[in-house]
Amino acid sequence: MSNLTRLSARLVHQASAARDLSGFAHSTRRTLRVATTPNQRHQHYSFRTFHHPRRQDASATLLTRRNHASPSPSVSRSSFHTSAVRQNLIEDPRFSPEKIASRAQYPIITAKDAAGKKTMPLECKMLVRDFIDDSLYHPHYGYFSKQAVIFSPETDFEFEKIKDNMEFLDIIADKYKEIEDDMDVRDEVARQVWHTPTELFKPWYGYAIAKYIVTEYKLNNYPDKDLIIYEMGAGNGTLMLNILDYIQQFEPSVYERTRYRIIEISKKLAQRQGERQEVRDVTRRHGCVEVINKSIFEWDTVVTDNCFFVGMEVLDNFSHDMIRYDSVTEEPLQAMVAIDEEGEYTEIYTPVSDPLIQRYLSIRKQTGYRPPVLGRRLLRRIRNRLPFAPNMTGPEFIPTKLLMLLETLKTHFPQHRLVLSDFFTLPEAIPGTDAPVVQTRYMGTMVPCSTYMVMPGMFDIFFPTNFELLRDMYQQVCRPALGMEKSVKVQTQREFLERYGDLERTRTYSGENPMLMYYENNKMFMS
């Protein structure tokens, strides 16, 4: 689904709001921790919900519950033995050994298993990717099922009439407030509104994508083959309309041979994408569009045609697994989330046995990548000899669902050209390598959290993408016979737009260009 990079950092927090948040935290089985941060005038354009930088306050509120890890019978204490007394991170001091052992015995379920029930799962354990999948995509209580709204202004912005970047932000803030006031009561947990470059800079951002696709198509396949485009997670359908409008207007001969197919997991969004055509004048409707209401991870048809496969701001909500490493042997350990009868969460670590995690680690090893948490070996060896040294490294989040996408492309779209855009870095992420941002909105305030183990459906969970590692993984999975320089190009979104965008159309009359200034933490991936 099409997501935004968010134009904000920290929001207003007052003492009265802290009391309300405390009650909210209790109702979600979490405790409240309040942390203050200095007021900062610099702007971060990288959050899912808009906040005007001029209205920034000096503190931020964090909702979190410190979830300690508990042991699994398959991980013995001797596995982490050294000559020094060690801090065993897979024990939870809040619970008796008997209770910890009982949680380790819970049955393992997947997000697909949980999707068959209307209530949240209890007395079970899930891999981290399944826990996050359940939180985001469950058909009844998942975040995308009930919380998220994609901001889409009714009319395109006339940038040449806007004074500068700050006036543009004022305009967005006013429109955002109108949408927010219409959606819900402000003293309740409310839906979050996303902003994407596709929506903020329509149609010009979509025109840039279209220009790239048409350029590559005419260089390699025109006029012998049709232009076939698959878009994964099309949101409101805006990018589809912009791409087809561009081709129809500027490349009519190519338009006659164009086919556009949307793969959309959300039934609600798939319906919305179809309705976008119906409200248009008949002469502006595109008859070459097909909306397929299906998850890309359930795709079972082989597409032998040459095609472009597009995913704009989609990767960040691909679920990840989490691993840690034995601080002495460097053996990877997979994390599972155990959920007790009261809905409390505990992390359990066991040697890696999940086939998908094993495949990911095996392919990644072939790229020569070494996790940052395993760096500085000498310092780790010195630390390991100290009393109460931790027996595991810090957490690392690995994009196992992204590997599933690559495997699907290899198997079912063998002649694809891949076009992706997403975040390569995110502020306010929880601790860990490639860790996500976890946040919700309460009483008009964005509330960032310090753990991914939060109430399903109430919180957005989104990850950065290591595009250089993705490039190397893609090479191993999808293009092993080609040289890297012939297979993939990674560049910043700004570099891409400077080449393919019509920058005069998004320039304010002060000379600033918001389309280049925002989303500077995005990169483009093109194969």
Short mmCIF file of C-alpha atoms in Angstrom, two decimals:
data_model
loop_
_atom_site.label_atom_id
_atom_site.label_comp_id
_atom_site.label_asym_id
_atom_site.label_seq_id
_atom_site.Cartn_x
_atom_site.Cartn_y
_atom_site.Cartn_z
CA MET A 1 0.00 0.00 0.00
CA SER A 2 1.24 3.43 -0.86
CA ASN A 3 2.68 5.18 2.19
CA LEU A 4 4.06 8.57 3.01
CA THR A 5 7.16 9.90 4.33
CA ARG A 6 5.91 12.20 6.96
CA LEU A 7 6.61 15.85 7.21
CA SER A 8 7.19 16.10 10.96
CA ALA A 9 9.11 15.28 14.09
CA ARG A 10 7.82 16.01 17.60
CA LEU A 11 4.46 17.38 18.64
CA VAL A 12 2.96 19.36 21.52
CA HIS A 13 2.71 17.65 24.88
CA GLN A 14 1.28 19.22 28.05
CA ALA A 15 0.85 17.95 31.59
CA SER A 16 -2.87 17.35 31.14
CA ALA A 17 -2.18 15.33 28.01
CA ALA A 18 0.27 13.19 29.97
CA ARG A 19 -2.49 12.24 32.42
CA ASP A 20 -4.80 11.32 29.55
CA LEU A 21 -2.06 9.32 27.86
CA SER A 22 -1.43 7.44 31.08
CA GLY A 23 -5.00 6.22 31.04
CA PHE A 24 -4.71 5.38 27.38
CA ALA A 25 -1.54 3.41 28.02
CA HIS A 26 -3.24 1.43 30.79
CA SER A 27 -6.14 0.60 28.49
CA THR A 28 -3.73 -0.83 25.92
CA ARG A 29 -1.83 -2.83 28.54
CA ARG A 30 1.22 -0.59 28.28
CA THR A 31 2.89 1.65 30.83
CA LEU A 32 3.69 5.29 30.19
CA ARG A 33 7.13 6.82 30.00
CA VAL A 34 7.52 10.54 29.41
CA ALA A 35 10.77 11.83 27.95
CA THR A 36 11.60 15.44 27.22
CA THR A 37 13.67 16.60 24.27
CA PRO A 38 15.07 20.04 23.45
CA ASN A 39 13.10 22.20 21.08
CA GLN A 40 14.65 21.95 17.64
CA ARG A 41 14.07 24.38 14.82
CA HIS A 42 15.37 22.15 12.06
CA GLN A 43 12.82 20.25 10.01
CA HIS A 44 12.45 16.52 9.52
CA TYR A 45 10.34 15.55 6.54
CA SER A 46 10.06 11.89 7.39
CA PHE A 47 7.00 11.02 9.46
CA ARG A 48 3.67 9.55 8.48
CA THR A 49 1.51 12.31 9.90
CA PHE A 50 1.91 15.98 9.16
CA HIS A 51 3.10 18.42 11.80
CA HIS A 52 3.86 22.04 11.07
CA PRO A 53 7.46 22.82 12.14
CA ARG A 54 6.46 26.29 13.34
CA ARG A 55 4.13 24.76 15.92
CA GLN A 56 6.72 22.45 17.44
CA ASP A 57 7.02 22.19 21.22
CA ALA A 58 9.81 21.23 23.57
CA SER A 59 8.75 17.77 24.64
CA ALA A 60 7.67 14.42 23.27
CA THR A 61 5.64 11.64 24.83
CA LEU A 62 6.60 8.01 24.49
CA LEU A 63 4.23 5.13 25.07
CA THR A 64 6.09 1.96 25.79
CA ARG A 65 6.26 -1.16 27.82
CA ARG A 66 9.66 -2.66 28.49
CA ASN A 67 9.29 -6.22 27.27
CA HIS A 68 12.00 -8.49 28.58
CA ALA A 69 12.97 -11.68 26.79
CA SER A 70 12.17 -15.06 28.23
CA PRO A 71 13.97 -18.36 27.69
CA SER A 72 13.06 -21.19 25.42
CA PRO A 73 13.73 -24.82 26.37
CA SER A 74 15.83 -25.15 23.20
CA VAL A 75 18.27 -22.46 24.37
CA SER A 76 20.27 -23.60 27.34
CA ARG A 77 22.21 -21.37 29.71
CA SER A 78 25.38 -23.22 28.74
CA SER A 79 24.98 -21.90 25.20
CA PHE A 80 26.08 -18.50 26.51
CA HIS A 81 28.77 -19.66 28.94
CA THR A 82 31.97 -17.70 29.44
CA SER A 83 34.40 -17.44 32.30
CA ALA A 84 32.80 -14.17 33.48
CA VAL A 85 29.46 -13.73 35.18
CA ARG A 86 27.05 -12.77 32.40
CA GLN A 87 23.80 -10.90 32.14
CA ASN A 88 21.41 -13.44 30.62
CA LEU A 89 19.12 -11.41 28.38
CA ILE A 90 16.77 -14.30 27.73
CA GLU A 91 15.47 -14.32 31.27
CA ASP A 92 12.69 -12.11 32.55
CA PRO A 93 13.05 -11.29 36.26
CA ARG A 94 9.36 -10.41 36.60
CA PHE A 95 8.23 -14.01 36.25
CA SER A 96 8.99 -17.29 37.95
CA PRO A 97 10.92 -19.95 36.03
CA GLU A 98 7.72 -21.99 35.87
CA LYS A 99 5.76 -19.19 34.21
CA ILE A 100 8.60 -18.46 31.79
CA ALA A 101 8.80 -22.13 30.84
CA SER A 102 5.03 -22.27 30.27
CA ARG A 103 5.22 -19.34 27.83
CA ALA A 104 7.99 -21.07 25.90
CA GLN A 105 5.62 -24.04 25.44
CA TYR A 106 2.92 -21.96 23.75
CA PRO A 107 1.98 -23.18 20.24
CA ILE A 108 3.40 -21.25 17.29
CA ILE A 109 0.88 -19.53 15.02
CA THR A 110 1.25 -17.37 11.93
CA ALA A 111 -0.45 -14.14 10.88
CA LYS A 112 -2.53 -16.20 8.45
CA ASP A 113 -3.74 -18.36 11.35
CA ALA A 114 -4.67 -15.24 13.34
CA ALA A 115 -6.51 -13.71 10.36
CA GLY A 116 -9.13 -16.46 10.60
CA LYS A 117 -10.33 -15.15 13.97
CA LYS A 118 -11.92 -11.82 14.92
CA THR A 119 -10.19 -11.53 18.30
CA MET A 120 -6.52 -11.00 19.07
CA PRO A 121 -4.54 -14.21 19.68
CA LEU A 122 -3.71 -15.29 23.24
CA GLU A 123 -1.58 -18.06 24.78
CA CYS A 124 0.55 -18.51 21.67
CA LYS A 125 3.80 -17.31 20.17
CA MET A 126 4.58 -15.78 16.80
CA LEU A 127 7.67 -14.90 14.82
CA VAL A 128 8.22 -11.14 14.86
CA ARG A 129 7.22 -10.80 11.19
CA ASP A 130 3.92 -12.58 11.89
CA PHE A 131 3.29 -10.45 14.97
CA ILE A 132 3.84 -7.27 12.93
CA ASP A 133 1.79 -8.61 10.02
CA ASP A 134 -1.07 -9.31 12.41
CA SER A 135 -0.78 -5.82 13.89
CA LEU A 136 -0.85 -4.11 10.51
CA TYR A 137 -2.94 -6.29 8.21
CA HIS A 138 -5.45 -8.31 10.26
CA PRO A 139 -8.79 -7.96 8.40
CA HIS A 140 -10.74 -6.97 11.54
CA TYR A 141 -8.42 -5.10 13.92
CA GLY A 142 -5.31 -4.45 11.78
CA TYR A 143 -3.95 -0.94 11.47
CA PHE A 144 -4.59 -0.73 7.74
CA SER A 145 -8.08 -2.15 8.16
CA LYS A 146 -9.33 0.60 10.45
CA GLN A 147 -6.82 3.38 11.16
CA ALA A 148 -4.98 4.66 8.10
CA VAL A 149 -6.22 7.33 5.70
CA ILE A 150 -4.21 8.57 2.72
CA PHE A 151 -4.27 12.34 2.31
CA SER A 152 -5.29 13.42 -1.17
CA PRO A 153 -6.07 17.10 -1.86
CA GLU A 154 -9.10 17.58 -4.09
CA THR A 155 -7.25 19.98 -6.38
CA ASP A 156 -3.60 20.06 -7.43
CA PHE A 157 -1.40 22.69 -5.80
CA GLU A 158 -0.50 25.69 -7.96
CA PHE A 159 3.10 26.02 -6.80
CA GLU A 160 3.83 29.11 -8.88
CA LYS A 161 1.23 30.97 -6.78
CA ILE A 162 2.71 29.82 -3.44
CA LYS A 163 5.25 32.19 -1.88
CA ASP A 164 7.72 29.67 -0.44
CA ASN A 165 8.16 26.39 1.35
CA MET A 166 6.74 27.65 4.64
CA GLU A 167 3.54 28.90 3.03
CA PHE A 168 3.19 25.49 1.37
CA LEU A 169 3.46 23.86 4.79
CA ASP A 170 0.80 26.24 6.13
CA ILE A 171 -1.56 25.24 3.34
CA ILE A 172 -1.01 21.53 4.00
CA ALA A 173 -1.48 22.04 7.74
CA ASP A 174 -4.85 23.73 7.17
CA LYS A 175 -6.03 20.99 4.81
CA TYR A 176 -4.81 18.33 7.21
CA LYS A 177 -6.74 19.91 10.08
CA GLU A 178 -9.93 19.92 8.01
CA ILE A 179 -9.55 16.22 7.29
CA GLU A 180 -8.66 15.40 10.89
CA ASP A 181 -11.67 17.31 12.30
CA ASP A 182 -14.01 15.50 9.93
CA MET A 183 -12.66 12.07 10.82
CA ASP A 184 -13.00 11.67 14.55
CA VAL A 185 -13.31 13.12 18.04
CA ARG A 186 -9.99 14.52 19.15
CA ASP A 187 -9.95 12.94 22.59
CA GLU A 188 -9.92 9.42 21.16
CA VAL A 189 -7.25 7.40 19.43
CA ALA A 190 -7.74 8.63 15.89
CA ARG A 191 -6.85 7.52 12.44
CA GLN A 192 -3.56 8.65 11.02
CA VAL A 193 -3.39 10.55 7.76
CA TRP A 194 -0.48 9.82 5.47
CA HIS A 195 1.09 12.11 2.95
CA THR A 196 2.94 10.70 -0.02
CA PRO A 197 4.96 12.50 -2.71
CA THR A 198 2.50 11.08 -5.24
CA GLU A 199 -0.38 12.93 -3.54
CA LEU A 200 1.39 16.14 -2.51
CA PHE A 201 3.03 16.73 -5.87
CA LYS A 202 0.44 15.30 -8.23
CA PRO A 203 0.50 15.00 -11.12
CA TRP A 204 4.17 15.99 -11.49
CA TYR A 205 5.66 13.24 -9.32
CA GLY A 206 3.69 10.60 -11.21
CA TYR A 207 4.70 12.21 -14.50
CA ALA A 208 8.37 11.74 -13.54
CA ILE A 209 7.80 8.03 -12.91
CA ALA A 210 5.93 7.78 -16.21
CA LYS A 211 8.72 9.54 -18.11
CA TYR A 212 11.28 7.09 -16.75
CA ILE A 213 9.15 4.06 -17.61
CA VAL A 214 8.37 5.27 -21.14
CA THR A 215 12.02 6.15 -21.77
CA GLU A 216 13.18 2.68 -20.77
CA TYR A 217 10.33 1.00 -22.65
CA LYS A 218 11.11 2.83 -25.90
CA LEU A 219 14.80 2.02 -25.56
CA ASN A 220 14.25 -1.71 -25.06
CA ASN A 221 10.80 -2.98 -26.12
CA TYR A 222 9.03 -0.50 -28.40
CA PRO A 223 7.36 -1.13 -30.84
CA ASP A 224 7.58 -4.92 -30.74
CA LYS A 225 6.02 -5.46 -27.30
CA ASP A 226 3.25 -3.91 -25.22
CA LEU A 227 3.99 -1.66 -22.25
CA ILE A 228 2.72 -3.63 -19.23
CA ILE A 229 2.86 -2.04 -15.79
CA TYR A 230 2.11 -3.75 -12.47
CA GLU A 231 1.73 -1.51 -9.44
CA MET A 232 1.84 -3.08 -5.97
CA GLY A 233 -0.13 -1.26 -3.26
CA ALA A 234 -1.60 1.63 -5.26
CA GLY A 235 -3.22 3.52 -2.38
CA ASN A 236 -5.87 5.88 -3.73
CA GLY A 237 -4.94 5.07 -7.33
CA THR A 238 -3.43 8.50 -7.91
CA LEU A 239 -0.12 7.29 -9.33
CA MET A 240 -1.95 5.05 -11.78
CA LEU A 241 -4.00 7.98 -13.08
CA ASN A 242 -0.98 10.27 -13.31
CA ILE A 243 1.15 7.72 -15.19
CA LEU A 244 -1.61 6.91 -17.68
CA ASP A 245 -2.55 10.58 -18.13
CA TYR A 246 1.08 11.35 -19.01
CA ILE A 247 1.37 8.51 -21.51
CA GLN A 248 -1.99 9.36 -23.09
CA GLN A 249 -1.10 13.03 -23.48
CA PHE A 250 2.57 12.90 -24.44
CA GLU A 251 3.05 9.38 -25.89
CA PRO A 252 -0.22 8.48 -27.68
CA SER A 253 1.37 5.71 -29.75
CA VAL A 254 2.71 4.09 -26.57
CA TYR A 255 -0.64 4.56 -24.81
CA GLU A 256 -2.34 2.37 -27.41
CA ARG A 257 -0.11 -0.50 -26.29
CA THR A 258 -0.26 0.15 -22.53
CA ARG A 259 -1.79 -2.20 -19.95
CA TYR A 260 -1.90 -1.23 -16.25
CA ARG A 261 -2.58 -3.80 -13.50
CA ILE A 262 -2.85 -3.00 -9.80
CA ILE A 263 -2.13 -5.66 -7.16
CA GLU A 264 -3.90 -4.50 -3.98
CA ILE A 265 -4.21 -6.45 -0.73
CA SER A 266 -6.86 -4.12 0.75
CA LYS A 267 -10.42 -4.73 -0.42
CA LYS A 268 -11.39 -1.18 0.55
CA LEU A 269 -8.53 0.39 -1.41
CA ALA A 270 -9.09 -1.88 -4.41
CA GLN A 271 -12.68 -0.61 -4.55
CA ARG A 272 -11.50 3.00 -4.21
CA GLN A 273 -9.00 2.56 -7.04
CA GLY A 274 -11.81 1.39 -9.33
CA GLU A 275 -14.07 4.26 -8.29
CA ARG A 276 -11.41 6.85 -9.18
CA GLN A 277 -12.18 6.19 -12.85
CA GLU A 278 -15.95 6.43 -12.46
CA VAL A 279 -15.93 10.03 -11.20
CA ARG A 280 -13.97 11.18 -14.24
CA ASP A 281 -15.38 12.39 -17.51
CA VAL A 282 -15.85 9.49 -19.91
CA THR A 283 -13.19 10.88 -22.25
CA ARG A 284 -10.60 10.81 -19.43
CA ARG A 285 -11.20 7.24 -18.26
CA HIS A 286 -8.54 4.63 -18.94
CA GLY A 287 -9.87 1.34 -20.24
CA CYS A 288 -6.51 -0.40 -19.88
CA VAL A 289 -6.67 -0.73 -16.06
CA GLU A 290 -7.28 -3.94 -14.10
CA VAL A 291 -7.43 -4.02 -10.28
CA ILE A 292 -6.51 -7.37 -8.73
CA ASN A 293 -7.55 -7.62 -5.06
CA LYS A 294 -4.80 -9.94 -3.86
CA SER A 295 -1.64 -9.97 -1.78
CA ILE A 296 1.55 -10.06 -3.79
CA PHE A 297 2.73 -12.75 -1.37
CA GLU A 298 -0.13 -14.99 -2.54
CA TRP A 299 0.51 -14.46 -6.23
CA ASP A 300 0.37 -17.79 -8.09
CA THR A 301 0.30 -16.85 -11.79
CA VAL A 302 3.40 -16.76 -13.99
CA VAL A 303 3.63 -13.55 -16.04
CA THR A 304 5.95 -14.24 -18.95
CA ASP A 305 5.58 -10.77 -20.54
CA ASN A 306 8.15 -8.04 -20.23
CA CYS A 307 6.74 -5.72 -17.58
CA PHE A 308 7.53 -2.92 -15.17
CA PHE A 309 6.80 -3.72 -11.52
CA VAL A 310 6.23 -0.57 -9.46
CA GLY A 311 6.09 -0.10 -5.68
CA MET A 312 6.06 3.47 -4.32
CA GLU A 313 6.39 3.83 -0.50
CA VAL A 314 5.38 0.19 0.04
CA LEU A 315 8.51 -1.50 1.38
CA ASP A 316 8.42 0.35 4.70
CA ASN A 317 5.39 -1.63 5.84
CA PHE A 318 6.83 -5.00 4.85
CA SER A 319 7.14 -6.95 8.09
CA HIS A 320 10.59 -7.83 9.37
CA ASP A 321 11.95 -10.56 11.57
CA MET A 322 14.24 -9.79 14.49
CA ILE A 323 17.43 -11.61 15.41
CA ARG A 324 20.19 -11.23 17.95
CA TYR A 325 23.58 -12.95 18.02
CA ASP A 326 25.32 -14.87 20.75
CA SER A 327 27.91 -12.33 21.88
CA VAL A 328 30.60 -15.05 22.06
CA THR A 329 29.87 -17.51 19.24
CA GLU A 330 28.01 -15.04 16.96
CA GLU A 331 25.31 -17.66 16.40
CA PRO A 332 22.08 -15.94 15.20
CA LEU A 333 19.00 -16.38 17.36
CA GLN A 334 15.48 -15.75 16.09
CA ALA A 335 13.02 -13.77 18.20
CA MET A 336 9.46 -14.84 18.88
CA VAL A 337 6.73 -12.93 20.69
CA ALA A 338 4.92 -14.97 23.33
CA ILE A 339 1.42 -13.67 24.17
CA ASP A 340 -0.02 -14.82 27.50
CA GLU A 341 -3.64 -15.18 28.59
CA GLU A 342 -3.82 -11.49 29.52
CA GLY A 343 -2.31 -10.19 26.29
CA GLU A 344 1.14 -9.41 27.77
CA TYR A 345 4.14 -9.89 25.50
CA THR A 346 7.48 -11.58 26.11
CA GLU A 347 10.33 -12.09 23.65
CA ILE A 348 11.73 -15.61 23.37
CA TYR A 349 14.99 -16.38 21.55
CA THR A 350 15.88 -19.71 19.96
CA PRO A 351 18.49 -20.83 17.40
CA VAL A 352 17.33 -19.97 13.90
CA SER A 353 15.01 -22.67 12.58
CA ASP A 354 12.58 -20.71 10.41
CA PRO A 355 13.26 -21.54 6.72
CA LEU A 356 12.69 -17.97 5.51
CA ILE A 357 15.11 -16.49 8.04
CA GLN A 358 17.63 -19.20 7.14
CA ARG A 359 17.33 -18.38 3.42
CA TYR A 360 17.70 -14.67 4.08
CA LEU A 361 20.85 -15.12 6.19
CA SER A 362 22.33 -17.54 3.65
CA ILE A 363 21.75 -15.21 0.67
CA ARG A 364 22.93 -12.18 2.61
CA LYS A 365 26.14 -13.97 3.54
CA GLN A 366 26.90 -14.41 -0.17
CA THR A 367 26.84 -10.62 -0.60
CA GLY A 368 29.65 -10.17 1.94
CA TYR A 369 27.48 -8.04 4.21
CA ARG A 370 28.42 -8.05 7.91
CA PRO A 371 25.84 -6.79 10.43
CA PRO A 372 26.88 -3.65 12.35
CA VAL A 373 26.05 -5.38 15.64
CA LEU A 374 28.89 -7.83 14.93
CA GLY A 375 31.42 -5.08 14.30
CA ARG A 376 34.27 -4.07 16.61
CA ARG A 377 35.24 -7.61 17.54
CA LEU A 378 38.09 -6.55 19.82
CA LEU A 379 35.81 -4.32 21.87
CA ARG A 380 33.22 -7.07 22.12
CA ARG A 381 35.83 -9.57 23.30
CA ILE A 382 36.96 -7.15 26.00
CA ARG A 383 33.36 -6.48 27.02
CA ASN A 384 32.57 -10.21 27.12
CA ARG A 385 35.19 -10.67 29.84
CA LEU A 386 33.57 -8.09 32.09
CA PRO A 387 31.17 -9.18 34.83
CA PHE A 388 27.49 -9.01 33.88
CA ALA A 389 28.24 -8.51 30.20
CA PRO A 390 25.18 -9.22 28.04
CA ASN A 391 25.02 -12.66 26.48
CA MET A 392 23.50 -11.37 23.23
CA THR A 393 24.12 -8.48 20.88
CA GLY A 394 21.60 -5.73 20.25
CA PRO A 395 18.62 -6.49 18.00
CA GLU A 396 18.76 -6.49 14.22
CA PHE A 397 15.61 -6.31 12.09
CA ILE A 398 15.89 -8.25 8.83
CA PRO A 399 13.50 -7.74 5.85
CA THR A 400 12.36 -11.32 5.34
CA LYS A 401 9.10 -10.28 3.63
CA LEU A 402 11.17 -8.25 1.18
CA LEU A 403 13.06 -11.44 0.34
CA MET A 404 9.68 -13.09 -0.31
CA LEU A 405 8.92 -10.30 -2.79
CA LEU A 406 12.22 -10.89 -4.60
CA GLU A 407 11.53 -14.62 -4.78
CA THR A 408 8.02 -13.93 -6.12
CA LEU A 409 9.43 -11.64 -8.81
CA LYS A 410 12.00 -14.24 -9.82
CA THR A 411 9.45 -17.06 -10.01
CA HIS A 412 6.30 -15.34 -11.28
CA PHE A 413 7.57 -12.21 -13.08
CA PRO A 414 10.80 -13.44 -14.71
CA GLN A 415 10.91 -10.60 -17.29
CA HIS A 416 10.21 -7.74 -14.85
CA ARG A 417 11.86 -4.34 -14.48
CA LEU A 418 11.60 -3.20 -10.87
CA VAL A 419 10.90 0.42 -9.82
CA LEU A 420 10.81 1.11 -6.07
CA SER A 421 10.92 4.16 -3.81
CA ASP A 422 11.07 4.31 -0.03
CA PHE A 423 12.91 5.55 3.07
CA PHE A 424 16.55 4.68 3.61
CA THR A 425 16.66 6.29 7.06
CA LEU A 426 14.09 7.29 9.68
CA PRO A 427 14.37 9.47 12.79
CA GLU A 428 12.75 8.39 16.08
CA ALA A 429 13.24 4.66 15.34
CA ILE A 430 13.20 2.17 18.21
CA PRO A 431 16.56 0.67 19.28
CA GLY A 432 18.20 -1.77 16.87
CA THR A 433 19.82 -2.08 13.45
CA ASP A 434 17.33 -1.20 10.66
CA ALA A 435 14.72 -0.81 13.38
CA PRO A 436 11.26 0.63 12.69
CA VAL A 437 9.45 3.73 13.81
CA VAL A 438 6.40 2.79 15.89
CA GLN A 439 3.85 5.54 16.45
CA THR A 440 0.20 6.41 16.90
CA ARG A 441 -1.82 9.59 17.19
CA TYR A 442 -3.65 10.51 20.39
CA MET A 443 -5.60 13.73 20.96
CA GLY A 444 -3.97 15.24 17.88
CA THR A 445 -0.48 14.36 19.13
CA MET A 446 1.90 11.91 17.51
CA VAL A 447 3.12 9.41 20.08
CA PRO A 448 6.34 7.57 19.15
CA CYS A 449 7.04 4.31 20.99
CA SER A 450 10.21 2.48 21.96
CA THR A 451 9.02 -1.07 21.19
CA TYR A 452 7.28 -2.88 18.35
CA MET A 453 5.31 -4.96 20.88
CA VAL A 454 2.25 -2.74 21.05
CA MET A 455 -1.49 -3.34 20.82
CA PRO A 456 -2.29 -4.65 17.31
CA GLY A 457 -4.12 -2.21 15.08
CA MET A 458 -3.46 0.91 17.14
CA PHE A 459 0.06 1.71 15.95
CA ASP A 460 1.82 2.24 12.66
CA ILE A 461 5.05 0.22 12.30
CA PHE A 462 7.32 1.16 9.39
CA PHE A 463 10.92 0.37 8.52
CA PRO A 464 13.82 1.95 6.62
CA THR A 465 15.30 0.05 3.68
CA ASN A 466 19.01 -0.58 3.23
CA PHE A 467 18.98 -0.02 -0.54
CA GLU A 468 22.60 -0.99 -1.07
CA LEU A 469 22.01 -4.32 0.63
CA LEU A 470 18.73 -4.70 -1.29
CA ARG A 471 20.67 -4.16 -4.52
CA ASP A 472 23.10 -6.94 -3.63
CA MET A 473 20.33 -9.30 -2.49
CA TYR A 474 18.35 -8.59 -5.67
CA GLN A 475 21.43 -9.43 -7.70
CA GLN A 476 21.78 -12.78 -5.95
CA VAL A 477 18.08 -13.71 -6.22
CA CYS A 478 16.81 -12.20 -9.49
CA ARG A 479 19.81 -11.37 -11.68
CA PRO A 480 22.66 -13.78 -10.83
CA ALA A 481 23.81 -13.96 -14.46
CA LEU A 482 24.20 -10.19 -14.95
CA GLY A 483 26.88 -7.86 -13.69
CA MET A 484 25.82 -5.46 -10.95
CA GLU A 485 26.36 -2.39 -13.10
CA LYS A 486 23.93 -3.80 -15.72
CA SER A 487 21.30 -4.94 -13.27
CA VAL A 488 20.37 -2.28 -10.71
CA LYS A 489 20.60 1.45 -10.15
CA VAL A 490 20.14 3.05 -6.72
CA GLN A 491 19.92 6.82 -6.39
CA THR A 492 18.34 9.39 -4.15
CA GLN A 493 14.84 10.54 -4.99
CA ARG A 494 16.20 14.04 -5.53
CA GLU A 495 18.66 12.77 -8.16
CA PHE A 496 15.86 10.87 -9.89
CA LEU A 497 13.55 13.91 -9.95
CA GLU A 498 16.30 16.22 -11.18
CA ARG A 499 16.61 13.98 -14.24
CA TYR A 500 12.99 13.00 -14.94
CA GLY A 501 10.87 15.61 -13.15
CA ASP A 502 9.42 18.82 -14.61
CA LEU A 503 10.86 20.94 -11.81
CA GLU A 504 9.45 24.24 -13.07
CA ARG A 505 5.96 22.94 -12.28
CA THR A 506 6.71 22.46 -8.56
CA ARG A 507 8.76 25.62 -8.00
CA THR A 508 7.34 28.34 -5.74
CA TYR A 509 7.73 31.95 -6.83
CA SER A 510 10.53 32.40 -4.29
CA GLY A 511 12.53 29.79 -6.23
CA GLU A 512 12.23 26.95 -3.67
CA ASN A 513 11.14 23.53 -4.88
CA PRO A 514 9.25 21.48 -2.26
CA MET A 515 9.31 18.34 -4.44
CA LEU A 516 13.10 18.33 -4.12
CA MET A 517 13.23 19.55 -0.51
CA TYR A 518 10.87 16.95 0.97
CA TYR A 519 11.46 13.23 1.17
CA GLU A 520 15.22 13.61 1.09
CA ASN A 521 15.39 10.40 3.12
CA ASN A 522 13.95 8.48 0.13
CA LYS A 523 15.87 6.52 -2.48
CA MET A 524 14.90 5.03 -5.83
CA PHE A 525 15.66 1.46 -6.89
CA MET A 526 15.53 0.65 -10.62
CA SER A 527 16.46 -2.64 -12.29
#
